[in-house]
Short mmCIF file of C-alpha atoms in Angstrom, two decimals:
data_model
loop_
_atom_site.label_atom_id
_atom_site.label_comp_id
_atom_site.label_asym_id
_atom_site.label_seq_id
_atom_site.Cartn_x
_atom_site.Cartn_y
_atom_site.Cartn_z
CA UNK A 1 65.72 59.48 -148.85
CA UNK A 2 62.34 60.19 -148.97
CA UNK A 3 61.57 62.67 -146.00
CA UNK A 4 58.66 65.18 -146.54
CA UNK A 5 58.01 68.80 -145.24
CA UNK A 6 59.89 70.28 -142.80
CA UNK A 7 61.67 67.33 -141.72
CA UNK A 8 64.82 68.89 -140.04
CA UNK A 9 62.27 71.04 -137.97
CA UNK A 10 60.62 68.12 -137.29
CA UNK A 11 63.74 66.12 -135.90
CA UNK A 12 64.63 69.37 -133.79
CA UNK A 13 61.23 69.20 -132.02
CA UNK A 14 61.51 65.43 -131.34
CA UNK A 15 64.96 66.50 -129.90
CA UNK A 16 63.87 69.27 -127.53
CA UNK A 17 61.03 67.01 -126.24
CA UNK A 18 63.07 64.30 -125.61
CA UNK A 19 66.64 65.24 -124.20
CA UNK A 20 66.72 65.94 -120.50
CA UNK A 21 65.98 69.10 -120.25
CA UNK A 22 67.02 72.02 -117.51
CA UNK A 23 64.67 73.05 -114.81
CA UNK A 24 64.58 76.50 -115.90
CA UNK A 25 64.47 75.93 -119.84
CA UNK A 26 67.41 76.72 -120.61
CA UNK A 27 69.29 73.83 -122.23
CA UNK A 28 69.07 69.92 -122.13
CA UNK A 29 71.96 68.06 -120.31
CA UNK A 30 74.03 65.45 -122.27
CA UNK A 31 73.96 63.21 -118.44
CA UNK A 32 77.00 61.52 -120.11
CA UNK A 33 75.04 59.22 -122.45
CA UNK A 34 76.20 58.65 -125.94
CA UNK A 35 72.69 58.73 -127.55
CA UNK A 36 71.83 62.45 -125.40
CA UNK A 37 75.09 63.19 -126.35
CA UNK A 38 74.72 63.03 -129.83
CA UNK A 39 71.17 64.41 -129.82
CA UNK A 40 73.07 67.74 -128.24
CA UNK A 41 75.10 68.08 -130.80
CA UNK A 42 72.19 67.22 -133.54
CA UNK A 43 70.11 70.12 -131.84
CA UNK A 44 73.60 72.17 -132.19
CA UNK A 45 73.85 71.33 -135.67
CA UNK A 46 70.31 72.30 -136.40
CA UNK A 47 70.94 76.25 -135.19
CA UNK A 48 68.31 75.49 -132.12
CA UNK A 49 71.48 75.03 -129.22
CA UNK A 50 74.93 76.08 -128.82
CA UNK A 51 77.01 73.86 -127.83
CA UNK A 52 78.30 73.53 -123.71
CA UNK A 53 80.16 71.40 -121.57
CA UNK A 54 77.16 69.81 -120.33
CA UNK A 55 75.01 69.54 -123.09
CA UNK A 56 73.29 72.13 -125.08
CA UNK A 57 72.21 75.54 -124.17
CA UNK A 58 68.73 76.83 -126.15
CA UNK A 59 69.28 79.84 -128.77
CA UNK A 60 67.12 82.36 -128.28
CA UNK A 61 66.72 82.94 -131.70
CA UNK A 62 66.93 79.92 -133.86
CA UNK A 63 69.12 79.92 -136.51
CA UNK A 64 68.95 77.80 -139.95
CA UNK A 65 72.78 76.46 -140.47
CA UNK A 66 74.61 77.14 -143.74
CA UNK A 67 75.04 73.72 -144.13
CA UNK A 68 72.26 71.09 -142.71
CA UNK A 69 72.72 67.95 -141.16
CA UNK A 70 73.21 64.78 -142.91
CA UNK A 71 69.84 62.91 -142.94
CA UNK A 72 71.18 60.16 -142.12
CA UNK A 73 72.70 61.30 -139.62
CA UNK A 74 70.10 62.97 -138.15
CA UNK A 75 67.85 59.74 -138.16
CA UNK A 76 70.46 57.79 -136.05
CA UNK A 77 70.25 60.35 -133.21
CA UNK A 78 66.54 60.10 -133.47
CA UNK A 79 66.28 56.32 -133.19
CA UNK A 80 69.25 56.70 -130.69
CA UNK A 81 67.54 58.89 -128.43
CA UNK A 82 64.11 57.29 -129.08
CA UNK A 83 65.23 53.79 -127.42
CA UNK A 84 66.86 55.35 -124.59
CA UNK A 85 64.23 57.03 -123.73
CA UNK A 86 61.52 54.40 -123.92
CA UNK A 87 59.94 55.55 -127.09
CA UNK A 88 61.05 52.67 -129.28
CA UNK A 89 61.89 49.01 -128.85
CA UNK A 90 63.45 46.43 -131.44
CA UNK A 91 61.64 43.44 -131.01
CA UNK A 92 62.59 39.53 -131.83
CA UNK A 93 61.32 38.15 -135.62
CA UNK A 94 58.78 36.80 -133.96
CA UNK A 95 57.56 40.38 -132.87
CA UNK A 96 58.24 39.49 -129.02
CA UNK A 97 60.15 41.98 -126.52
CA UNK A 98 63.54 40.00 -125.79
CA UNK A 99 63.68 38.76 -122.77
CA UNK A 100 65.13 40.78 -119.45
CA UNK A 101 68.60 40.01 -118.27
CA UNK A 102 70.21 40.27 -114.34
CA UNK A 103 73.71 38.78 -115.19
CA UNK A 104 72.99 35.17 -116.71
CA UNK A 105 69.53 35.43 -115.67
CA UNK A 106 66.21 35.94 -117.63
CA UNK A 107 63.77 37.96 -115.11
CA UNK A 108 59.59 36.83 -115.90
CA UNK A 109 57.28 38.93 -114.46
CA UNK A 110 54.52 36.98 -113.14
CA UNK A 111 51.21 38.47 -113.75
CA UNK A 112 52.04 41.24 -115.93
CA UNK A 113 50.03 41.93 -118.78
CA UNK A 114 51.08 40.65 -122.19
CA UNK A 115 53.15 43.39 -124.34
CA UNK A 116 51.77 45.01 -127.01
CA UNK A 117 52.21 43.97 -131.02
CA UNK A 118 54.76 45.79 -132.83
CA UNK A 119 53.73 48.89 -135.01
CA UNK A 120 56.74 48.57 -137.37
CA UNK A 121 56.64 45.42 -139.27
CA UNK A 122 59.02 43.34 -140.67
CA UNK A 123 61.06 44.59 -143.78
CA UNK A 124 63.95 44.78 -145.96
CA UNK A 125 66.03 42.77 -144.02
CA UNK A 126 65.06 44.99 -140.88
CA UNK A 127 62.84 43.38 -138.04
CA UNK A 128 59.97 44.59 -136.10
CA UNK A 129 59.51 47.30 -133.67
CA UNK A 130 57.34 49.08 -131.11
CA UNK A 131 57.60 52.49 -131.48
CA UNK A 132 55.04 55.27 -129.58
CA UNK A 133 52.94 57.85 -131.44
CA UNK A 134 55.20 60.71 -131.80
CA UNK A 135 58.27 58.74 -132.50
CA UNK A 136 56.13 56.71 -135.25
CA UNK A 137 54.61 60.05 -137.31
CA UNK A 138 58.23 60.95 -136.98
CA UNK A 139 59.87 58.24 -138.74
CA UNK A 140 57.51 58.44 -141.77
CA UNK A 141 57.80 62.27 -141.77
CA UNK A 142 61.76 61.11 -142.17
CA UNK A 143 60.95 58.27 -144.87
CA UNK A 144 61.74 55.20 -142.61
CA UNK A 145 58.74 53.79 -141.97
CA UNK A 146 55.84 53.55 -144.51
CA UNK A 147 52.56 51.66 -144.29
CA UNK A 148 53.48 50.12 -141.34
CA UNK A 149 56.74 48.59 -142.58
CA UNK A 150 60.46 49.64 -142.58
CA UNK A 151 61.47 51.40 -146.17
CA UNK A 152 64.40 50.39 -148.14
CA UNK A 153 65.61 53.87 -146.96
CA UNK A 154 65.93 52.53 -143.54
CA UNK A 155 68.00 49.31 -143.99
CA UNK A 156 71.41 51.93 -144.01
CA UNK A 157 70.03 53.63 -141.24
CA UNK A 158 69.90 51.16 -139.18
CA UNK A 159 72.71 49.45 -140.05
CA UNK A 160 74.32 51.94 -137.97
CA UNK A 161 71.86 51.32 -135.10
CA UNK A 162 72.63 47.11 -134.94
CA UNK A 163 69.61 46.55 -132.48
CA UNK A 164 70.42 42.82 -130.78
CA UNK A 165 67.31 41.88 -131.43
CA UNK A 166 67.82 41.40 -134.36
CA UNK A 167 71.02 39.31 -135.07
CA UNK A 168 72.12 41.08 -137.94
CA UNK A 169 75.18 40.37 -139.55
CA UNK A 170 76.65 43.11 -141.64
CA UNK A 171 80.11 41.93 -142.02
CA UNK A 172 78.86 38.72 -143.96
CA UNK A 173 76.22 40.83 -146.29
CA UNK A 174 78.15 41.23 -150.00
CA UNK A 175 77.32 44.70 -150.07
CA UNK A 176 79.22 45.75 -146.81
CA UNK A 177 82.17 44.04 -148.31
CA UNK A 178 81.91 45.75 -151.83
CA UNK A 179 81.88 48.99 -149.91
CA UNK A 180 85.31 47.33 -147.63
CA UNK A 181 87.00 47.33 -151.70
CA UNK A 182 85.63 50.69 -152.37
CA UNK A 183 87.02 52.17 -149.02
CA UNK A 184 90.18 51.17 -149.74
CA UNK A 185 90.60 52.24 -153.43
CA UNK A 186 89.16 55.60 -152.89
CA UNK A 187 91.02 55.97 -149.30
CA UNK A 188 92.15 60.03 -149.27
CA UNK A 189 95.98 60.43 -149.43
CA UNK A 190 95.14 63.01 -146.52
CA UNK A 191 93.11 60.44 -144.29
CA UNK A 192 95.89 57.78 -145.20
CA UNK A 193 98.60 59.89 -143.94
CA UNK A 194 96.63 60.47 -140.75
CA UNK A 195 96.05 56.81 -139.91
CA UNK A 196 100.01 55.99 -140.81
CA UNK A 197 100.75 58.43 -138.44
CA UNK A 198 98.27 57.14 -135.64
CA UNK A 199 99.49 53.16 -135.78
CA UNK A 200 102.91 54.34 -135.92
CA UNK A 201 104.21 54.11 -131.92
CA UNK A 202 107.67 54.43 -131.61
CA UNK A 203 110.31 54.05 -128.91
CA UNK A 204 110.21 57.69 -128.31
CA UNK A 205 106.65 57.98 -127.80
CA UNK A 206 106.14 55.38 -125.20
CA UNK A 207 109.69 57.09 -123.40
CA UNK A 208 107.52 60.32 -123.80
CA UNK A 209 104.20 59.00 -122.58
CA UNK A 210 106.25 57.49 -119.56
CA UNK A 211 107.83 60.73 -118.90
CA UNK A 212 104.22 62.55 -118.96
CA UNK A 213 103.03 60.05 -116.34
CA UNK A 214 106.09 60.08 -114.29
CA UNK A 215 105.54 64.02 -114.26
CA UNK A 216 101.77 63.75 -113.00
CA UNK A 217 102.72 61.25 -110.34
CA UNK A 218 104.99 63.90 -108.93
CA UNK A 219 102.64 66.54 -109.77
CA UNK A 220 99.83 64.42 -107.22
CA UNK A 221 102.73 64.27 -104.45
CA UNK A 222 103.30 67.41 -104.34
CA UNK A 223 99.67 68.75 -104.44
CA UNK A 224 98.17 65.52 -102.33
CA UNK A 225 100.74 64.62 -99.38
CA UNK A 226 103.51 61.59 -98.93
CA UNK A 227 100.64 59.75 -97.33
CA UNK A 228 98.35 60.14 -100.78
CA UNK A 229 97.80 56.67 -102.32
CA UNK A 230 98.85 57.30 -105.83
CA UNK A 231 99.22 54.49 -108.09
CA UNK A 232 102.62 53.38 -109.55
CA UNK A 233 104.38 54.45 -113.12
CA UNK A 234 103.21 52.51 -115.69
CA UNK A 235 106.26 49.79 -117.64
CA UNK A 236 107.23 50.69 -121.00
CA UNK A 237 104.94 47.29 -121.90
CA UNK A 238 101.92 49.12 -120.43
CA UNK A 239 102.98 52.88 -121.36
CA UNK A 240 102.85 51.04 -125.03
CA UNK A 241 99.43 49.55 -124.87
CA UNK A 242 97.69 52.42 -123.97
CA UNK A 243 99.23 54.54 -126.88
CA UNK A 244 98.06 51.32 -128.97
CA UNK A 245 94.62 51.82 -127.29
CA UNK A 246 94.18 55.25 -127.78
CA UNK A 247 95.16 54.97 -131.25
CA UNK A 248 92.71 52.50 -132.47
CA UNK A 249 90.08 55.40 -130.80
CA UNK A 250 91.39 58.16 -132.75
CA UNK A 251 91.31 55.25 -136.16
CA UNK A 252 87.53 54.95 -135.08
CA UNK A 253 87.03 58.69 -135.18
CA UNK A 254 88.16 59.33 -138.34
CA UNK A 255 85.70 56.67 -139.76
CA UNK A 256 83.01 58.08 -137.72
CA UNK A 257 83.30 61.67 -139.21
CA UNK A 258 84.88 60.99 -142.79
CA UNK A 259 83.01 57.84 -143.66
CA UNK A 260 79.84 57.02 -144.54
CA UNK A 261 78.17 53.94 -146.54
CA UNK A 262 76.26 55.61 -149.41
CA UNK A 263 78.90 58.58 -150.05
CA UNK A 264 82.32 56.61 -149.04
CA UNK A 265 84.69 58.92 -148.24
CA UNK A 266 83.59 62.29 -147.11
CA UNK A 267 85.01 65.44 -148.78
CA UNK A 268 86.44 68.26 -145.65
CA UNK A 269 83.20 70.37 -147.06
CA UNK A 270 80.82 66.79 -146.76
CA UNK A 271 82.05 66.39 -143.55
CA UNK A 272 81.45 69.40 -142.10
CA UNK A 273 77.45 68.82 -142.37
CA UNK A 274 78.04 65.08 -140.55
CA UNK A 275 77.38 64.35 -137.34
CA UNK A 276 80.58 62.66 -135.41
CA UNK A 277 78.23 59.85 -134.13
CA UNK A 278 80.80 57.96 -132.03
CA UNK A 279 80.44 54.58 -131.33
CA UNK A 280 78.60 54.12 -134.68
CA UNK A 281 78.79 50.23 -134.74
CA UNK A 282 79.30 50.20 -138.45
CA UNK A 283 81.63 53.07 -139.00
CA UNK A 284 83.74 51.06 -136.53
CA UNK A 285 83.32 47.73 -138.54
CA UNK A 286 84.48 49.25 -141.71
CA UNK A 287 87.26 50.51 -139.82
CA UNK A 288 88.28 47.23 -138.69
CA UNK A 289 88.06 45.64 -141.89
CA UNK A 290 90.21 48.56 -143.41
CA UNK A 291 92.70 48.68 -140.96
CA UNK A 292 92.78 44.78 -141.82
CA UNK A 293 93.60 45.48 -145.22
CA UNK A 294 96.07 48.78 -144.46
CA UNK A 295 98.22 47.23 -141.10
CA UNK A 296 97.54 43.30 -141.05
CA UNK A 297 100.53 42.80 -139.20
CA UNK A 298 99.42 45.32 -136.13
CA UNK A 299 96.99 42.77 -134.26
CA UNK A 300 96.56 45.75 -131.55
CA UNK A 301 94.22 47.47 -134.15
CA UNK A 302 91.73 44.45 -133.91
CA UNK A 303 90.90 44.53 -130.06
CA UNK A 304 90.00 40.68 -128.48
CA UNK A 305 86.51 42.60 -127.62
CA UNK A 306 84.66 45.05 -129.66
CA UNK A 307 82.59 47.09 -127.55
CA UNK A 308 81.18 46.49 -123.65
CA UNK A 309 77.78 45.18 -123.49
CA UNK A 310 75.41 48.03 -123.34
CA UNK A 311 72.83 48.18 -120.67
CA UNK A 312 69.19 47.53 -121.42
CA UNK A 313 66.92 50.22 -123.13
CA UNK A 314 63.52 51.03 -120.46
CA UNK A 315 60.48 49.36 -121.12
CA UNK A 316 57.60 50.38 -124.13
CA UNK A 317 54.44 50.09 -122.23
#
């Protein structure tokens, strides 16, 4: 890491700027979107917010925490935020925008005026970008970007961002599967316990989970009317798949707040200056391949689909 000045301050400004804010000043909503989401809580983290339902409601006096945010962290909800919001776009190798998408179709604008270069070349197995003034004196202020060009700094960063654009493939790169070895030879007995406890689904908890829905079904009856159209109990096949779902959530949760690829395993005091950036693409790959290692026999942990397609980022103009 090679962030200079007051870098954290620096991030928190970005962050008030660029979250959607309250009419009356008061707070920034989270709208539901992981990367405003996880800007809340960064702005939380920071002293600047306290934490809501909705978001994040603005401290009137600022406080500095007792224990700062992970940088790295910290740079994810930036770039995170940043492409939502228009201020950044990851661009093909051959620095064009990729191409606009309606289902299986590729939308051309006829007429429109040819998109600007990137700003960020090329580098360090990172491609380019097109990021906007504030955004770009940012990311040097945080050591990403330097002369124009990603930093080695940046390659772990954004190896937890993934952009499309790009194609990477960290699952194939030696180094992500050194740190697969290292995962599981350092694994806490503590986080171990936890994730034998999470994959194991027995009889009595899918009889228990049925029991809980059976209970809410009546519950709706009773509170909605005979004629209320209330879908049916759930089999014990079904009951049993969504405790398997719901447990391969809570294995990705435990990865996204206890893991992290230049410290491994997070110490309880390490983790409580990280971020829980959920849906962190590569705290959920290393979970997979651990998991692979840990429960090979449990194919329920290793989902037939990742993640849903996210929708595209707005425009740079």
């Amino acid at each position: 890491m090679h962030a200079t000045g007051d870098w954290p301050g620096a991030v928190a400004d970005f962050l008030e700027r660029n979250l959607p804010a309250l009419d009356d000043g008061s707070g920034w909503q989270d709208m539901a979107v992981t990367a405003c989401q996880i800007g809340c809580e960064a702005l939380v983290a920071l002293g600047r917010a306290d934490a809501t339902g909705w978001g994040a409601s603005r401290r009137a006096a600022p406080r500095r925490p007792a224990m700062p945010p992970r940088w790295d962290d910290l740079c994810v909800a930036v770039l995170w935020l940043a492409r939502q919001q228009g201020q950044l776009a990851y661009r093909l190798p051959d620095g064009s925008p990729q191409p606009e998408r309606a289902g299986d179709f590729i939308i051309r604008r006829i007429g429109a005026p040819p998109p600007p270069p990137p700003n960020i070349a090329t580098a360090h197995g990172l491609g380019p970008a097109l990021a906007r003034p504030e955004l770009l004196a940012l990311l040097d202020r945080l050591g990403l970007v330097a002369d124009g060009a990603w930093t080695p700094a940046a390659e772990p960063v954004l190896w937890r961002v993934q952009p499309g654009a790009w194609g990477m493939r960290i699952e194939a790169d030696p180094r992500f599967r050194r740190a697969v070895e290292a995962a599981v030879a350092t694994l806490p007995a503590g986080v171990r316990a936890e994730m034998d406890r999470l994959v194991t689904i027995t009889d009595e908890d899918v009889a228990q989970a049925m029991a809980a829905q059976q209970a809410r079904i009546a519950e709706a009856r009773r509170t909605s009317g005979p004629d209320a159209r209330i879908a049916p109990a759930r089999g014990a096949e079904q009951a049993r798949r969504g405790l398997e779902f719901r447990a391969a959530q809570d294995l990705d949760r435990i990865f996204f707040r206890r893991w992290r690829l230049d410290g491994g395993w997070l110490s309880g005091a390490e983790a409580g200056g990280a971020l829980e950036v959920f849906h962190d693409p590569l705290a959920r790959q290393m979970r997979l391949a651990v998991t692979d290692r840990l429960y090979p026999a449990l194919g329920f942990l290793r989902p037939a689909r990742d993640r849903k397609p996210s929708s595209p980022a707005p425009p740079l103009r």
